[in-house]
């Protein structure tokens, strides 16, 4: 499905000769951990390109997703949740990504849980300058039991920042997503598209594979496994179809990096059942997304203290 749509370079593509009516703009999605930013990005793009889980800090990279409708191209940037609890090298890297994302965009979507505003939300809001239009996205509206409480809460939020728009919504509601897209369209400057009409993301299939492994890892271990666990792709090879009608083959070897021997045992599970399930669920989803046959090998290694080691954080692909 995503073959030919995933790009390995973050450069802006030559989308051809623009029409006079083309509009294109950069929209940053920011907020504290676990407010639904990645779910919102996937909904806005119309395709899963960013992993999700209940564990905080699931998103660790700046992920760009594109959606082209008519003469408009939206370039959305999902960012890691701004971390204020821990100050290790990993979180410092993630926070730099957030700060960089809000520096030069056409619109910011500041995502909070509807009816809530915590000190962690306030720290993210403090990163947003007054010069960039900012929409307050009150997400997870479906979790609010008394809708009458939202109006006074919105008035309180207006006093905290000069928001351009307020959008109470659920990222799971297609109507709400379309309404948010229509609002975002008003802030797209008139200019040529940055990407081809069919492109969905600037991230590669190799990146997607590592993210999917990490998503299944967190979902299947729950709160038992520290969020600092990560995934490194050791091998990513593509083989063309052997016969007409067959799909191409992706051969992937990946290492799950944990910080303690106990975490390694947790990932492997009883008689290797958990790591088998992580591999199986990753393979099934990747085959669907990449429209390919996937052969996936998973290994687990212990690298104690890697999240506090700036050099190792960079070596694992964090900016």
C-alpha positions as MATLAB code, in Angstrom:
seq = 'XXXXXXXXXXXXXXXXXXXXXXXXXXXXXXXXXXXXXXXXXXXXXXXXXXXXXXXXXXXXXXXXXXXXXXXXXXXXXXXXXXXXXXXXXXXXXXXXXXXXXXXXXXXXXXXXXXXXXXXXXXXXXXXXXXXXXXXXXXXXXXXXXXXXXXXXXXXXXXXXXXXXXXXXXXXXXXXXXXXXXXXXXXXXXXXXXXXXXXXXXXXXXXXXXXXXXXXXXXXXXXXXXXXXXXXXXXXXXXXXXXXXXXXXXXXXXXXXXXXXXXXXXXXXXXXXXXXXXXXXXXXXXXXXXXXXXXXXXXXXXXXXXXXXXXXXXXXXXXX';
ca = [
       0.000    0.000    0.000;
       2.788    2.388    0.867;
       5.256    1.148   -1.763;
       6.428    4.194   -3.652;
       4.846    6.525   -1.121;
       7.477    6.248    1.582;
      10.543    8.383    0.944;
      13.951    7.972    2.516;
      14.842   11.651    2.319;
      13.400   14.607    4.180;
      14.015   16.969    1.269;
      11.097   18.648   -0.404;
      10.188   16.858   -3.606;
       9.733   18.494   -6.986;
       5.993   18.220   -7.449;
       5.997   19.600  -10.961;
       4.665   22.855  -12.340;
       2.325   24.415   -9.783;
      -1.041   25.870  -10.656;
      -1.811   29.418   -9.624;
      -4.221   28.123   -6.988;
      -1.926   25.632   -5.247;
      -1.519   26.049   -1.517;
       0.943   24.290    0.758;
       1.981   24.775    4.366;
       3.697   23.248    7.364;
       1.545   22.349   10.385;
       3.252   21.270   13.628;
       1.408   18.994   16.074;
       2.681   19.567   19.620;
       1.651   18.632   23.140;
       2.703   16.718   26.222;
       3.081   12.904   26.081;
      -0.032   10.775   25.623;
      -2.521   13.379   24.426;
      -3.095   11.593   21.100;
      -0.761   13.465   18.733;
       0.235   10.421   16.685;
      -3.348    9.181   16.442;
      -4.325   12.650   15.218;
      -1.520   12.698   12.640;
      -2.586    9.323   11.248;
      -6.185   10.524   11.032;
      -5.227   13.778    9.288;
      -3.032   11.977    6.750;
      -5.609    9.217    6.263;
      -3.043    6.443    6.724;
      -0.994    5.070    9.601;
       2.499    6.565    9.451;
       3.161    7.179   13.166;
       3.041    4.507   15.842;
       0.777    4.705   18.863;
       0.618    3.122   22.309;
      -0.469    4.026   25.816;
       3.145    4.399   26.911;
       4.429    7.974   27.147;
       7.112    9.036   24.653;
       6.083    6.482   22.034;
       6.909    9.014   19.304;
      10.638    9.824   19.361;
      11.256   11.413   16.001;
       9.952   14.284   13.945;
       7.607   12.505   11.556;
       6.234   14.296    8.512;
       2.932   13.253    6.978;
       1.350   14.750    3.888;
      -2.232   14.980    2.689;
      -3.207   16.512   -0.640;
      -6.812   17.542   -1.231;
      -7.784   19.432   -4.372;
      -5.331   22.303   -4.723;
      -4.167   22.096   -1.087;
      -1.260   20.151    0.381;
      -0.999   19.833    4.149;
       2.446   18.949    5.532;
       1.926   17.784    9.118;
       4.766   17.295   11.570;
       4.226   14.995   14.551;
       6.645   15.627   17.407;
       7.649   13.734   20.564;
       5.738   14.680   23.691;
       7.733   17.368   25.498;
       9.356   15.599   28.461;
       9.650   17.446   31.769;
      10.125   14.590   34.241;
      13.446   13.054   33.193;
      16.478   14.938   31.840;
      18.613   12.161   30.359;
      20.325   12.449   26.974;
      17.433   10.756   25.168;
      14.845   13.206   26.489;
      17.092   16.180   25.819;
      17.279   15.015   22.198;
      13.502   14.587   21.998;
      12.854   18.027   23.493;
      15.196   19.649   20.961;
      13.069   18.066   18.239;
       9.942   19.666   19.679;
      11.532   23.109   20.008;
      12.851   22.929   16.444;
       9.454   21.925   15.066;
       7.637   25.035   16.320;
      10.261   27.493   15.093;
       9.325   27.843   11.424;
       5.808   26.650   10.602;
       2.621   28.162    9.215;
       0.337   26.768   11.916;
       0.622   24.976   15.256;
      -1.902   22.468   16.551;
      -1.551   22.510   20.348;
      -3.111   19.249   21.517;
      -4.478   18.774   25.025;
      -7.042   16.459   26.551;
     -10.425   18.168   26.490;
     -11.217   19.726   29.859;
      -7.678   19.334   31.196;
      -4.640   21.605   31.479;
      -1.711   20.339   33.525;
       1.692   21.846   34.403;
       3.138   19.629   31.642;
       0.713   21.215   29.147;
       1.757   24.658   30.398;
       5.441   23.927   29.735;
       4.677   22.985   26.133;
       2.486   26.064   25.664;
       5.367   28.221   26.896;
       7.404   27.078   23.863;
       4.894   28.624   21.470;
       5.530   32.213   20.477;
       2.817   34.777   19.835;
       3.675   35.227   16.168;
       2.537   31.823   14.869;
      -1.188   31.043   14.506;
      -2.083   28.349   17.021;
      -5.182   26.177   17.151;
      -6.174   24.625   20.470;
      -7.130   21.010   19.729;
      -9.152   19.722   22.687;
      -8.717   16.033   21.898;
     -10.414   12.980   23.422;
     -13.734   14.815   23.671;
     -15.431   11.411   23.699;
     -13.962   10.861   27.179;
     -15.688   13.958   28.601;
     -18.868   12.976   30.432;
     -20.269   16.472   31.065;
     -20.029   18.475   27.850;
     -21.348   21.545   29.683;
     -17.973   21.831   31.454;
     -16.138   22.446   28.172;
     -17.365   26.015   27.561;
     -15.980   27.516   30.811;
     -12.785   25.504   30.331;
     -12.352   26.989   26.848;
     -12.725   30.482   28.329;
      -9.955   29.668   30.806;
      -7.745   28.445   27.954;
      -8.308   31.649   25.983;
      -6.869   33.575   28.923;
      -3.686   31.478   28.782;
      -2.880   32.112   25.096;
      -4.282   33.995   22.139;
      -5.462   30.895   20.281;
      -6.676   31.458   16.742;
      -9.295   28.702   16.922;
     -10.690   26.192   19.419;
     -11.477   22.696   18.153;
     -13.041   20.278   20.665;
     -12.860   16.911   18.911;
     -11.987   13.246   18.886;
      -9.244   12.062   16.528;
     -11.338    8.897   16.097;
     -14.214   10.867   14.535;
     -13.902   11.324   10.729;
     -16.247   14.334   10.850;
     -14.101   16.022   13.499;
     -10.943   15.344   11.489;
     -12.466   16.840    8.335;
     -13.533   19.900   10.325;
      -9.981   20.353   11.598;
      -8.591   19.952    8.070;
     -10.915   22.691    6.839;
      -9.623   25.014    9.572;
      -5.985   24.197    8.774;
      -6.621   24.932    5.089;
      -7.233   28.580    5.934;
      -3.594   28.965    7.007;
      -1.872   27.382    3.999;
       0.049   30.000    2.004;
      -0.274   30.116   -1.769;
       2.795   28.318   -3.087;
       3.834   25.200   -4.995;
       3.424   21.839   -3.319;
       6.530   20.486   -1.623;
       5.772   16.835   -2.337;
       4.174   14.696   -5.012;
       0.401   14.326   -4.876;
       0.555   10.644   -3.830;
       3.251   10.945   -1.158;
       2.208   10.283    2.428;
       5.440   10.618    4.406;
       9.117   11.444    4.026;
      10.122    8.479    6.182;
      11.503    5.253    4.685;
      10.181    1.697    4.963;
      13.239    0.904    7.083;
      12.186    3.589    9.551;
       8.612    2.320    9.519;
       9.815   -1.210   10.285;
      11.754   -0.088   13.363;
       8.800    1.980   14.578;
       6.348   -0.889   14.166;
       8.594   -3.229   16.162;
       8.779   -0.620   18.920;
       5.009   -0.127   18.872;
       4.332   -3.855   19.297;
       7.059   -4.041   21.949;
       5.387   -1.372   24.078;
       1.866   -2.642   23.501;
       2.711   -6.222   24.471;
       4.803   -5.360   27.537;
       2.550   -2.617   28.915;
       3.975   -0.686   31.840;
       6.450   -3.437   32.701;
       9.103   -2.253   30.245;
      10.757    1.179   30.651;
      10.100    3.627   27.811;
      13.870    3.891   27.188;
      13.856    0.584   25.295;
      14.498    1.119   21.594;
      14.870   -0.711   18.282;
      17.790   -0.674   15.836;
      17.543   -2.068   12.293;
      20.644   -4.173   11.568;
      19.657   -5.323    8.072;
      17.085   -4.113    5.570;
      17.230   -5.738    2.146;
      14.694   -5.710   -0.664;
      14.414   -8.475   -3.255;
      12.284   -8.095   -6.402;
       9.502  -10.596   -7.180;
      10.799  -13.915   -8.505;
       7.746  -14.549  -10.658;
       5.008  -12.474  -12.210;
       2.231  -11.841   -9.745;
       4.445  -12.308   -6.700;
       5.246   -9.558   -4.232;
       8.713   -8.217   -3.492;
      10.460   -9.542   -0.378;
      11.790   -7.465    2.515;
      14.450   -9.172    4.645;
      14.794   -7.361    7.960;
      16.901   -8.023   11.053;
      16.288   -5.816   14.076;
      17.668   -5.571   17.609;
      15.535   -4.577   20.574;
      17.792   -2.679   22.983;
      16.972   -2.791   26.707;
      18.839   -1.593   29.787;
      18.745   -4.643   32.084;
      18.890   -8.437   31.894;
      15.475   -8.554   33.557;
      14.047   -6.435   30.773;
      15.551   -8.810   28.204;
      13.814  -11.766   29.810;
      10.580   -9.767   29.859;
      10.785   -9.053   26.127;
      11.586  -12.649   25.232;
       8.839  -14.031   27.446;
       8.149  -17.590   28.546;
       9.695  -19.968   26.005;
      10.135  -17.044   23.635;
       6.397  -16.517   23.189;
       6.386  -12.739   23.648;
       9.134  -11.928   21.160;
       7.506  -14.316   18.685;
       4.261  -12.393   19.004;
       6.057   -9.040   18.646;
       7.626  -10.314   15.428;
       4.412  -11.812   14.080;
       2.278   -8.711   14.681;
       4.973   -6.456   13.200;
       5.323   -8.652   10.121;
       1.561   -8.835    9.474;
       1.100   -5.062    9.690;
       4.234   -4.242    7.696;
       3.226   -6.640    4.916;
      -0.102   -4.824    4.653;
       1.392   -1.329    4.717;
       4.327   -2.034    2.392;
       2.467   -4.444    0.084;
       5.355   -6.906    0.328;
       6.320  -10.263    1.779;
       8.326   -9.693    4.955;
      10.917  -11.930    6.612;
      11.727  -10.515   10.048;
      14.343  -11.592   12.596;
      14.360  -10.083   16.088;
      17.141  -10.079   18.677;
      17.375   -8.583   22.164;
      20.516   -6.959   23.591;
      21.279   -5.245   26.891;
      22.921   -1.807   26.715;
      22.875   -0.449   30.234;
      22.598    3.326   30.546;
      22.313    4.019   26.820;
      19.626    6.682   27.304;
      22.089    8.722   29.416;
      24.900    8.435   26.848;
      24.658   11.253   24.303;
      26.942    9.523   21.779;
      24.979    6.284   21.944;
      21.681    8.151   21.689;
      22.933    9.648   18.404;
      24.235    6.287   17.214;
      20.736    4.854   17.647;
      19.361    7.451   15.237;
      18.131   10.208   17.527;
      18.884   13.760   16.468;
];
